[in-house]
Amino acid sequence: MKKEMKCKVIPVNVNAPFSKNLFGIFLESIGTCIYGGLMVDPDSELPQLCGMRLDILDALKKLKISIVRLPGGDYTDNYHWQDGIGDVEQRPVHWNGNWKQQDPNRFGTHEFIALCEYLGAEPHFVTNLGTGSVEEARAWVEYCNLPAGTKYADMRVKNGRKDPFGVKYWAVGNEPFNRGGLMQPEYYAYLYRNYAYFMRLMDPNIELVMGGVFNEPEGWNEKALEIICNEWRPPVPEHMSVHAYIHGVPKTDYTPEEYYQVLLNLENGRRQLYQNVETCKKYSKNGTQIRLSIDEYAAWHGVARDPHLFTPMSMLDAIVAARMLQYTAMMGDAVSMLCASVGINALLSLIMTKGDAMSLTPAYYAYLLMSEHIGGEIYGLEAEEELLKIGNDKEVPFVTSCVTKHEDKVVVSLVNASLSEDVDVMITLEELLGKGRKKGQITRLEAEDVHDENKPGEPEKVIPSREEVVISDQKTAWVLKKHSICILEVKI
Ligand code: AHR
């Protein structure tokens, strides 16, 4: 049976446009994310840039990826940046104990910056608190951001780069409460102050990201922020990092109940993010707003196991990604970035590779569709609220939406999470559109079966399709298929 959804555009209280910084990715040397994924084998004939596969770079560029975070993740606390500079042939091979593999260090600071510059994205480095030092972190800022004339800046010039890289985002540690050192908040806070002070001495314009906790243990963030922000000359961070991992499905052939449970977990995660934002607000002082840096997120499925975290990507992941983008956009400027973790061949992969073959996952296409919202002023859709019941008493939204108004177009995104019901959508765009007939386009991402994947080397099963629509008297109607995402774009 088909449901009906009659809705109209309404103003909402979101204090910032749909941010490009929600289109970030996190890369880490896990499994084949970097080596065997992003980086070509040394003797490969694939077109490349500084050892990176150009087909991957071009696919990421289409998504308007705005921030790339490196080197971890957990690996950060074993990573020494000086191993990854200079002659590639001379770089030491390091044991990546976190993910149980060798790191040949062929993808280092210069290659990473080349990637960011190719994409037009901001680099985001995470410093090593576990086995590194304040001096190592301070020197990295000097290497990246100072003009020639000092020890580390001159080293950069010697390695082929005259102008500073101008790296803006610097995180002080990764998950310090967890595998980043199992630190008590008080201990981390004092370490943070020390790192932050000396890193900022190198470049006062960098933005610092403190490590925070998404949902436990209780009170960790507040205790750390209390010390960081309330003591003498607080080095207030511009961002607090949280890793929004949503508990996923236990197996690839998940049941409807397991599928809906993930969407319910996402709703709980959304509430948790609002709490994280409240904590940030409470400690935003002395003119610095602390914003939430959701620099890792994914639905973490049961099949994603150490050490490689490889995870098949189905329509469920596309739906989670599209909703996460909608939800974080609605949080306005309280969220400074959102990074898909890990963007290639692990967890929330946007791209997968197998040898020379590559595929774009359903989540990739969700990002592609949602990128049409970037920069637009955010509106809401008012509809009769329809909820999916899960079990006896739990509910998740049936259809979620976002509307943006741009100089030349209006964009509406809709995500139908139902596994069984298509929806007859009727939208009135009223104040956003002048009267008369307008031309529009609907782009749909649909899958015959919600479990469908796009596998490298096989024809892609889940790909967007596009059709023209006419909007008369500010109204339009179409069928939104079960477990699908769609975007309506109307030129104004
Ligand atoms: O992305 C995999 C791991 O998950 C990261 O290394 C860590 O930060 C997180 O817990």
Short mmCIF file of C-alpha atoms and ligand atoms in Angstrom, two decimals:
data_model
loop_
_atom_site.label_atom_id
_atom_site.label_comp_id
_atom_site.label_asym_id
_atom_site.label_seq_id
_atom_site.Cartn_x
_atom_site.Cartn_y
_atom_site.Cartn_z
CA MET A 1 0.00 0.00 0.00
CA LYS A 2 1.20 3.49 -0.84
CA LYS A 3 1.35 6.20 1.83
CA GLU A 4 0.58 9.82 1.09
CA MET A 5 2.71 12.70 2.24
CA LYS A 6 1.39 16.21 1.67
CA CYS A 7 3.87 18.82 2.77
CA LYS A 8 4.84 22.45 2.43
CA VAL A 9 8.04 24.36 2.91
CA ILE A 10 8.36 26.26 6.18
CA PRO A 11 11.07 28.50 7.67
CA VAL A 12 13.22 26.87 10.35
CA ASN A 13 15.55 28.26 12.92
CA VAL A 14 18.92 27.13 11.56
CA ASN A 15 21.61 29.77 11.96
CA ALA A 16 23.89 28.79 9.08
CA PRO A 17 23.63 27.62 5.47
CA PHE A 18 24.12 23.95 4.57
CA SER A 19 27.85 23.71 5.21
CA LYS A 20 30.35 22.33 2.74
CA ASN A 21 32.31 21.13 5.77
CA LEU A 22 29.83 18.31 6.26
CA PHE A 23 31.44 16.72 3.21
CA GLY A 24 34.60 15.59 4.94
CA ILE A 25 36.34 12.21 4.95
CA PHE A 26 38.64 10.52 7.35
CA LEU A 27 41.49 8.37 6.00
CA GLU A 28 43.60 6.01 8.07
CA SER A 29 46.07 3.28 7.23
CA ILE A 30 43.60 0.49 8.03
CA GLY A 31 43.50 -2.55 5.75
CA THR A 32 43.51 -1.30 2.16
CA CYS A 33 42.27 2.23 2.76
CA ILE A 34 45.63 3.83 1.90
CA TYR A 35 47.91 1.05 0.59
CA GLY A 36 46.01 -1.11 -1.88
CA GLY A 37 43.29 1.55 -2.07
CA LEU A 38 44.12 5.23 -2.45
CA MET A 39 47.78 4.55 -3.32
CA VAL A 40 48.63 2.63 -6.45
CA ASP A 41 51.15 -0.20 -6.23
CA PRO A 42 54.60 1.18 -7.10
CA ASP A 43 54.70 -0.71 -10.43
CA SER A 44 51.08 -0.02 -11.41
CA GLU A 45 50.21 1.69 -14.66
CA LEU A 46 47.07 3.36 -13.37
CA PRO A 47 47.10 7.15 -13.88
CA GLN A 48 48.34 8.70 -10.67
CA LEU A 49 49.23 11.84 -8.77
CA CYS A 50 52.05 11.53 -6.22
CA GLY A 51 51.35 7.79 -6.05
CA MET A 52 47.57 8.23 -5.60
CA ARG A 53 44.99 6.77 -7.98
CA LEU A 54 43.57 9.55 -10.13
CA ASP A 55 40.25 7.73 -10.60
CA ILE A 56 39.75 7.87 -6.82
CA LEU A 57 40.79 11.52 -6.60
CA ASP A 58 38.40 12.47 -9.40
CA ALA A 59 35.53 10.58 -7.80
CA LEU A 60 36.15 12.37 -4.48
CA LYS A 61 36.39 15.70 -6.24
CA LYS A 62 32.89 15.22 -7.66
CA LEU A 63 31.60 14.94 -4.09
CA LYS A 64 33.11 18.35 -3.24
CA ILE A 65 35.03 16.79 -0.36
CA SER A 66 35.95 19.80 1.78
CA ILE A 67 38.05 18.37 4.64
CA VAL A 68 40.32 15.34 4.83
CA ARG A 69 41.51 14.06 8.22
CA LEU A 70 44.71 12.02 8.72
CA PRO A 71 46.63 9.95 9.95
CA GLY A 72 44.14 8.44 12.43
CA GLY A 73 42.27 7.36 14.31
CA ASP A 74 44.04 5.00 16.58
CA TYR A 75 47.08 4.87 14.32
CA THR A 76 47.85 8.49 15.18
CA ASP A 77 49.34 7.42 18.48
CA ASN A 78 51.92 5.30 16.69
CA TYR A 79 52.54 7.66 13.81
CA HIS A 80 55.64 9.85 13.48
CA TRP A 81 55.30 12.41 10.75
CA GLN A 82 59.01 12.68 10.03
CA ASP A 83 58.98 9.08 8.75
CA GLY A 84 56.69 10.28 5.94
CA ILE A 85 58.75 13.08 4.37
CA GLY A 86 61.73 13.20 2.00
CA ASP A 87 62.72 10.67 -0.65
CA VAL A 88 59.99 8.02 -0.83
CA GLU A 89 62.55 5.26 -1.40
CA GLN A 90 64.41 6.17 1.75
CA ARG A 91 61.44 6.32 4.10
CA PRO A 92 61.39 3.80 6.94
CA VAL A 93 58.78 1.05 7.06
CA HIS A 94 56.90 1.35 10.31
CA TRP A 95 54.90 -1.31 12.15
CA ASN A 96 51.32 -0.08 12.42
CA GLY A 97 50.53 -1.99 15.59
CA ASN A 98 46.99 -0.66 15.80
CA TRP A 99 45.90 -2.25 12.55
CA LYS A 100 48.52 -4.99 12.40
CA GLN A 101 50.20 -4.10 9.14
CA GLN A 102 53.28 -2.44 7.73
CA ASP A 103 53.26 1.23 6.87
CA PRO A 104 55.76 1.99 4.09
CA ASN A 105 55.20 5.73 4.69
CA ARG A 106 54.76 6.38 0.97
CA PHE A 107 51.71 8.47 1.82
CA GLY A 108 53.14 11.21 3.99
CA THR A 109 52.65 14.93 4.61
CA HIS A 110 53.46 16.11 1.06
CA GLU A 111 51.34 13.46 -0.65
CA PHE A 112 48.45 14.21 1.70
CA ILE A 113 48.67 17.93 0.98
CA ALA A 114 48.76 17.16 -2.76
CA LEU A 115 45.52 15.20 -2.27
CA CYS A 116 43.87 18.08 -0.40
CA GLU A 117 45.00 20.64 -2.95
CA TYR A 118 43.71 18.50 -5.81
CA LEU A 119 40.33 18.24 -4.09
CA GLY A 120 40.28 21.85 -2.88
CA ALA A 121 39.86 20.46 0.66
CA GLU A 122 41.24 21.61 4.02
CA PRO A 123 43.79 19.25 5.58
CA HIS A 124 43.12 18.17 9.16
CA PHE A 125 46.06 16.61 11.01
CA VAL A 126 45.84 14.69 14.24
CA THR A 127 48.90 14.79 16.51
CA ASN A 128 50.41 11.87 18.38
CA LEU A 129 49.85 12.08 22.15
CA GLY A 130 50.40 8.40 22.82
CA THR A 131 54.00 7.84 21.76
CA GLY A 132 54.84 11.31 20.44
CA SER A 133 55.78 14.54 22.16
CA VAL A 134 54.90 18.21 22.34
CA GLU A 135 58.07 18.92 20.37
CA GLU A 136 57.04 16.50 17.61
CA ALA A 137 53.64 18.18 17.28
CA ARG A 138 55.03 21.70 17.50
CA ALA A 139 57.66 20.89 14.85
CA TRP A 140 54.95 19.55 12.50
CA VAL A 141 53.13 22.88 12.69
CA GLU A 142 56.42 24.65 11.99
CA TYR A 143 57.12 22.31 9.05
CA CYS A 144 53.69 22.88 7.53
CA ASN A 145 52.86 26.48 8.25
CA LEU A 146 55.97 28.66 8.63
CA PRO A 147 57.70 30.46 5.78
CA ALA A 148 61.27 29.44 4.93
CA GLY A 149 63.94 30.51 7.39
CA THR A 150 63.56 28.11 10.31
CA LYS A 151 64.80 24.56 10.82
CA TYR A 152 61.60 22.67 9.97
CA ALA A 153 60.25 25.13 7.40
CA ASP A 154 63.58 24.85 5.58
CA MET A 155 63.27 21.08 5.70
CA ARG A 156 59.93 21.44 3.88
CA VAL A 157 61.55 23.66 1.25
CA LYS A 158 64.34 21.10 0.82
CA ASN A 159 61.65 18.48 0.27
CA GLY A 160 60.28 20.46 -2.65
CA ARG A 161 57.71 22.84 -1.26
CA LYS A 162 58.59 26.52 -0.97
CA ASP A 163 55.26 27.93 0.22
CA PRO A 164 53.77 26.88 3.54
CA PHE A 165 50.93 24.37 3.40
CA GLY A 166 48.77 26.51 5.70
CA VAL A 167 47.19 23.60 7.57
CA LYS A 168 44.25 25.00 9.50
CA TYR A 169 42.90 22.10 11.58
CA TRP A 170 45.13 20.45 14.20
CA ALA A 171 43.73 17.88 16.58
CA VAL A 172 45.44 17.28 19.89
CA GLY A 173 45.27 13.49 20.08
CA ASN A 174 42.65 11.00 19.00
CA GLU A 175 40.08 9.44 21.33
CA PRO A 176 42.27 10.09 24.38
CA PHE A 177 39.67 8.41 26.64
CA ASN A 178 39.86 5.23 24.59
CA ARG A 179 42.60 3.66 22.45
CA GLY A 180 44.41 7.01 22.39
CA GLY A 181 45.90 6.39 25.81
CA LEU A 182 42.96 5.42 28.08
CA MET A 183 43.32 8.83 29.71
CA GLN A 184 41.40 10.32 32.56
CA PRO A 185 39.91 13.68 31.53
CA GLU A 186 42.11 15.61 33.97
CA TYR A 187 45.29 14.04 32.55
CA TYR A 188 44.22 14.74 28.97
CA ALA A 189 43.26 18.32 29.79
CA TYR A 190 46.73 19.16 31.10
CA LEU A 191 48.40 17.43 28.16
CA TYR A 192 46.09 19.31 25.80
CA ARG A 193 47.04 22.65 27.40
CA ASN A 194 50.72 21.89 26.94
CA TYR A 195 50.39 20.79 23.30
CA ALA A 196 47.97 23.59 22.42
CA TYR A 197 50.18 26.28 23.92
CA PHE A 198 53.30 25.31 21.98
CA MET A 199 51.48 24.50 18.75
CA ARG A 200 49.78 27.90 18.79
CA LEU A 201 53.13 29.60 19.43
CA MET A 202 54.16 28.35 16.00
CA ASP A 203 51.04 29.60 14.29
CA PRO A 204 48.38 31.55 16.19
CA ASN A 205 45.92 31.08 13.33
CA ILE A 206 45.56 27.32 13.57
CA GLU A 207 42.27 25.89 14.84
CA LEU A 208 42.64 23.32 17.59
CA VAL A 209 40.50 20.24 17.99
CA MET A 210 40.35 18.69 21.46
CA GLY A 211 39.49 15.02 21.85
CA GLY A 212 36.02 14.43 23.25
CA VAL A 213 33.70 11.53 23.91
CA PHE A 214 30.53 10.88 21.89
CA ASN A 215 28.50 9.01 24.50
CA GLU A 216 30.53 7.67 27.36
CA PRO A 217 31.96 7.61 29.95
CA GLU A 218 29.65 10.14 31.50
CA GLY A 219 31.04 13.55 32.30
CA TRP A 220 34.41 13.04 30.58
CA ASN A 221 34.02 16.04 28.26
CA GLU A 222 32.88 18.39 31.03
CA LYS A 223 35.74 17.43 33.32
CA ALA A 224 38.30 17.99 30.57
CA LEU A 225 36.73 21.26 29.42
CA GLU A 226 36.55 22.52 33.00
CA ILE A 227 40.34 22.36 33.23
CA ILE A 228 41.06 23.46 29.67
CA CYS A 229 38.75 26.45 29.71
CA ASN A 230 38.58 27.63 33.29
CA GLU A 231 42.20 27.82 34.32
CA TRP A 232 44.55 30.70 33.76
CA ARG A 233 45.00 31.75 30.11
CA PRO A 234 42.80 28.98 28.71
CA PRO A 235 43.88 27.69 25.28
CA VAL A 236 40.19 27.24 24.36
CA PRO A 237 39.86 24.83 21.42
CA GLU A 238 37.81 25.88 18.40
CA HIS A 239 36.46 22.34 18.07
CA MET A 240 35.64 19.33 20.18
CA SER A 241 36.01 16.02 18.36
CA VAL A 242 33.44 13.26 18.78
CA HIS A 243 33.23 9.99 16.85
CA ALA A 244 29.63 9.20 16.15
CA TYR A 245 29.70 5.46 15.55
CA ILE A 246 26.20 4.08 15.31
CA HIS A 247 25.75 0.47 16.31
CA GLY A 248 25.11 -1.35 13.02
CA VAL A 249 23.68 -4.64 11.78
CA PRO A 250 25.24 -7.92 12.93
CA LYS A 251 25.43 -9.53 9.47
CA THR A 252 25.25 -8.70 5.78
CA ASP A 253 21.86 -10.39 5.18
CA TYR A 254 20.27 -8.29 7.95
CA THR A 255 16.63 -8.74 8.88
CA PRO A 256 14.05 -5.90 8.79
CA GLU A 257 14.23 -5.71 12.60
CA GLU A 258 18.01 -5.35 12.50
CA TYR A 259 17.75 -2.72 9.79
CA TYR A 260 15.22 -0.63 11.72
CA GLN A 261 17.26 -0.97 14.89
CA VAL A 262 20.17 0.82 13.15
CA LEU A 263 17.88 3.68 12.23
CA LEU A 264 16.70 3.85 15.80
CA ASN A 265 20.33 3.90 16.96
CA LEU A 266 20.87 6.80 14.58
CA GLU A 267 18.01 8.71 16.24
CA ASN A 268 19.61 8.10 19.64
CA GLY A 269 22.92 9.24 18.18
CA ARG A 270 21.28 12.42 16.95
CA ARG A 271 20.03 13.18 20.46
CA GLN A 272 23.52 12.49 21.77
CA LEU A 273 25.00 15.00 19.31
CA TYR A 274 22.64 17.68 20.63
CA GLN A 275 23.95 16.95 24.14
CA ASN A 276 27.54 17.24 22.89
CA VAL A 277 26.63 20.61 21.38
CA GLU A 278 25.20 21.78 24.73
CA THR A 279 28.50 20.88 26.42
CA CYS A 280 30.43 22.82 23.78
CA LYS A 281 28.17 25.85 24.28
CA LYS A 282 28.65 25.78 28.05
CA TYR A 283 32.42 26.15 27.71
CA SER A 284 32.51 28.54 24.73
CA LYS A 285 34.19 31.50 26.36
CA ASN A 286 36.42 34.50 25.80
CA GLY A 287 35.05 35.00 22.31
CA THR A 288 35.81 31.44 21.12
CA GLN A 289 32.91 29.26 20.09
CA ILE A 290 33.68 25.58 20.58
CA ARG A 291 32.08 23.70 17.71
CA LEU A 292 31.43 20.03 17.34
CA SER A 293 33.83 18.26 15.00
CA ILE A 294 32.19 14.94 14.13
CA ASP A 295 35.38 13.82 12.47
CA GLU A 296 34.52 10.11 12.32
CA TYR A 297 31.09 8.56 11.80
CA ALA A 298 29.63 5.38 10.34
CA ALA A 299 27.18 2.64 11.10
CA TRP A 300 29.63 0.11 12.56
CA HIS A 301 28.35 -3.27 11.39
CA GLY A 302 29.13 -6.64 12.94
CA VAL A 303 31.24 -7.74 9.98
CA ALA A 304 33.69 -4.86 10.47
CA ARG A 305 36.30 -6.54 12.56
CA ASP A 306 39.89 -5.74 13.43
CA PRO A 307 42.30 -5.50 11.88
CA HIS A 308 40.86 -4.40 8.54
CA LEU A 309 37.32 -3.20 9.24
CA PHE A 310 36.24 -4.02 5.70
CA THR A 311 32.47 -3.61 5.48
CA PRO A 312 30.07 -4.29 2.59
CA MET A 313 28.08 -1.13 1.84
CA SER A 314 24.38 -1.47 1.10
CA MET A 315 21.48 0.94 0.79
CA LEU A 316 21.24 1.02 4.59
CA ASP A 317 24.55 2.88 4.73
CA ALA A 318 23.39 5.32 2.07
CA ILE A 319 20.28 6.05 4.13
CA VAL A 320 22.29 6.54 7.32
CA ALA A 321 24.71 8.87 5.48
CA ALA A 322 21.95 10.97 3.89
CA ARG A 323 20.17 11.32 7.24
CA MET A 324 23.38 12.20 9.03
CA LEU A 325 23.98 14.97 6.49
CA GLN A 326 20.42 16.25 6.93
CA TYR A 327 20.60 16.08 10.73
CA THR A 328 23.97 17.78 11.11
CA ALA A 329 23.01 20.51 8.61
CA MET A 330 19.99 21.27 10.81
CA MET A 331 22.38 21.84 13.73
CA GLY A 332 23.71 24.95 11.98
CA ASP A 333 27.05 26.41 12.96
CA ALA A 334 27.26 24.29 16.13
CA VAL A 335 28.76 21.54 13.94
CA SER A 336 32.03 22.48 12.29
CA MET A 337 32.64 19.33 10.27
CA LEU A 338 31.45 15.81 9.54
CA CYS A 339 33.84 13.13 8.20
CA ALA A 340 32.84 9.76 6.76
CA SER A 341 34.96 7.08 8.42
CA VAL A 342 36.89 5.47 6.78
CA GLY A 343 36.23 6.81 3.27
CA ILE A 344 37.91 3.98 1.30
CA ASN A 345 37.68 0.18 1.81
CA ALA A 346 36.77 0.25 5.53
CA LEU A 347 33.65 1.04 7.60
CA LEU A 348 31.68 3.77 5.77
CA SER A 349 33.42 3.44 2.41
CA LEU A 350 32.43 5.89 -0.27
CA ILE A 351 34.79 4.13 -2.63
CA MET A 352 35.89 0.50 -2.82
CA THR A 353 38.74 -1.04 -4.75
CA LYS A 354 39.88 -4.51 -5.66
CA GLY A 355 43.12 -4.51 -7.61
CA ASP A 356 42.69 -1.97 -10.39
CA ALA A 357 38.88 -2.12 -10.23
CA MET A 358 36.95 0.51 -8.35
CA SER A 359 33.30 0.97 -7.39
CA LEU A 360 31.31 3.86 -5.99
CA THR A 361 29.18 2.65 -3.11
CA PRO A 362 25.52 3.54 -2.50
CA ALA A 363 26.80 5.88 0.25
CA TYR A 364 28.95 7.64 -2.36
CA TYR A 365 25.85 8.34 -4.42
CA ALA A 366 23.98 9.52 -1.33
CA TYR A 367 26.76 12.07 -0.83
CA LEU A 368 26.63 13.04 -4.51
CA LEU A 369 22.90 13.75 -4.31
CA MET A 370 23.12 15.56 -1.00
CA SER A 371 25.98 17.77 -2.21
CA GLU A 372 23.38 19.76 -4.17
CA HIS A 373 22.40 21.32 -0.83
CA ILE A 374 25.81 22.88 -0.18
CA GLY A 375 25.66 26.59 0.51
CA GLY A 376 21.88 26.89 0.53
CA GLU A 377 19.75 28.55 3.19
CA ILE A 378 17.97 25.83 5.14
CA TYR A 379 14.20 25.40 5.31
CA GLY A 380 12.02 22.63 6.65
CA LEU A 381 9.12 20.60 5.29
CA GLU A 382 5.96 20.50 7.31
CA ALA A 383 4.02 17.28 6.89
CA GLU A 384 1.68 15.20 8.92
CA GLU A 385 4.13 13.32 11.03
CA GLU A 386 4.36 9.70 10.07
CA LEU A 387 6.37 7.27 12.10
CA LEU A 388 7.50 3.74 11.62
CA LYS A 389 6.85 1.53 14.57
CA ILE A 390 9.66 -0.76 15.58
CA GLY A 391 8.90 -3.50 18.07
CA ASN A 392 6.24 -2.45 20.54
CA ASP A 393 7.08 1.05 21.51
CA LYS A 394 9.96 2.40 19.47
CA GLU A 395 9.66 4.77 16.55
CA VAL A 396 11.90 6.11 13.83
CA PRO A 397 11.01 8.73 11.20
CA PHE A 398 9.46 7.36 8.02
CA VAL A 399 10.57 10.13 5.66
CA THR A 400 13.20 12.72 6.58
CA SER A 401 13.80 15.87 4.57
CA CYS A 402 15.80 19.01 4.07
CA VAL A 403 15.14 22.02 1.86
CA THR A 404 17.68 24.60 0.74
CA LYS A 405 17.25 27.83 -1.15
CA HIS A 406 20.13 28.98 -3.36
CA GLU A 407 20.53 31.99 -5.64
CA ASP A 408 19.45 30.01 -8.65
CA LYS A 409 17.63 26.94 -7.35
CA VAL A 410 15.62 25.25 -4.62
CA VAL A 411 16.73 21.77 -3.52
CA VAL A 412 14.64 19.28 -1.58
CA SER A 413 16.08 15.99 -0.29
CA LEU A 414 13.88 13.18 0.96
CA VAL A 415 14.92 9.90 2.56
CA ASN A 416 12.32 7.14 2.80
CA ALA A 417 13.45 4.54 5.35
CA SER A 418 10.52 2.17 4.97
CA LEU A 419 11.34 -1.31 3.75
CA SER A 420 7.85 -1.91 2.45
CA GLU A 421 6.07 1.31 1.52
CA ASP A 422 6.41 3.77 -1.34
CA VAL A 423 5.14 7.27 -0.65
CA ASP A 424 3.07 9.59 -2.83
CA VAL A 425 4.77 12.92 -2.16
CA MET A 426 3.02 16.23 -2.83
CA ILE A 427 5.13 19.29 -2.09
CA THR A 428 4.10 22.92 -2.11
CA LEU A 429 7.12 25.15 -2.45
CA GLU A 430 5.09 28.37 -1.99
CA GLU A 431 7.26 31.31 -0.92
CA LEU A 432 10.45 29.82 -2.39
CA LEU A 433 9.17 29.87 -5.95
CA GLY A 434 7.39 32.43 -8.06
CA LYS A 435 4.08 31.49 -9.66
CA GLY A 436 3.84 29.81 -13.05
CA ARG A 437 5.40 26.72 -14.58
CA LYS A 438 8.96 25.85 -13.62
CA LYS A 439 11.20 23.08 -14.79
CA GLY A 440 12.79 20.77 -12.31
CA GLN A 441 14.72 17.56 -12.02
CA ILE A 442 14.36 14.62 -9.72
CA THR A 443 17.39 12.44 -9.03
CA ARG A 444 16.63 9.15 -7.33
CA LEU A 445 18.82 6.62 -5.61
CA GLU A 446 16.85 3.40 -5.44
CA ALA A 447 17.69 -0.25 -4.92
CA GLU A 448 15.62 -3.26 -5.79
CA ASP A 449 16.75 -4.90 -2.60
CA VAL A 450 17.95 -2.89 0.39
CA HIS A 451 20.92 -5.26 0.68
CA ASP A 452 22.19 -4.37 -2.82
CA GLU A 453 25.83 -3.34 -3.05
CA ASN A 454 28.15 -2.02 -5.75
CA LYS A 455 31.15 -4.32 -5.92
CA PRO A 456 34.47 -3.45 -7.62
CA GLY A 457 34.76 -5.22 -10.95
CA GLU A 458 31.00 -5.87 -11.23
CA PRO A 459 28.35 -3.62 -12.79
CA GLU A 460 27.00 -1.19 -10.20
CA LYS A 461 23.52 -2.10 -8.99
CA VAL A 462 22.67 1.07 -7.09
CA ILE A 463 23.12 4.13 -9.27
CA PRO A 464 21.18 7.40 -9.49
CA SER A 465 18.59 8.00 -12.18
CA ARG A 466 17.30 11.35 -13.29
CA GLU A 467 14.02 12.62 -14.72
CA GLU A 468 12.56 16.00 -15.65
CA VAL A 469 9.50 17.30 -13.78
CA VAL A 470 7.24 20.28 -14.15
CA ILE A 471 6.23 22.39 -11.20
CA SER A 472 3.01 24.28 -11.70
CA ASP A 473 1.60 26.70 -9.17
CA GLN A 474 4.50 25.94 -6.83
CA LYS A 475 3.38 22.33 -6.49
CA THR A 476 4.79 19.04 -7.61
CA ALA A 477 4.16 15.37 -6.91
CA TRP A 478 6.04 12.13 -7.35
CA VAL A 479 6.47 8.66 -5.93
CA LEU A 480 9.24 8.21 -3.41
CA LYS A 481 10.19 4.54 -3.48
CA LYS A 482 10.76 2.42 -0.39
CA HIS A 483 14.30 2.55 1.06
CA SER A 484 15.34 5.32 -1.30
CA ILE A 485 16.79 8.81 -1.39
CA CYS A 486 15.78 11.50 -3.81
CA ILE A 487 16.57 15.08 -4.64
CA LEU A 488 14.29 17.58 -6.30
CA GLU A 489 16.02 20.58 -7.89
CA VAL A 490 14.04 23.49 -9.28
CA LYS A 491 15.64 26.45 -11.06
CA ILE A 492 14.38 29.84 -9.85
O1 AHR B 1 37.99 4.21 12.24
C1 AHR B 1 38.45 3.20 12.99
C2 AHR B 1 38.78 3.62 14.42
O2 AHR B 1 37.62 3.97 15.11
C3 AHR B 1 39.64 4.84 14.55
O3 AHR B 1 40.98 4.52 14.38
C4 AHR B 1 39.33 5.31 15.93
O4 AHR B 1 39.49 6.69 16.09
C5 AHR B 1 37.89 4.90 16.11
O5 AHR B 1 37.63 4.37 17.34
#
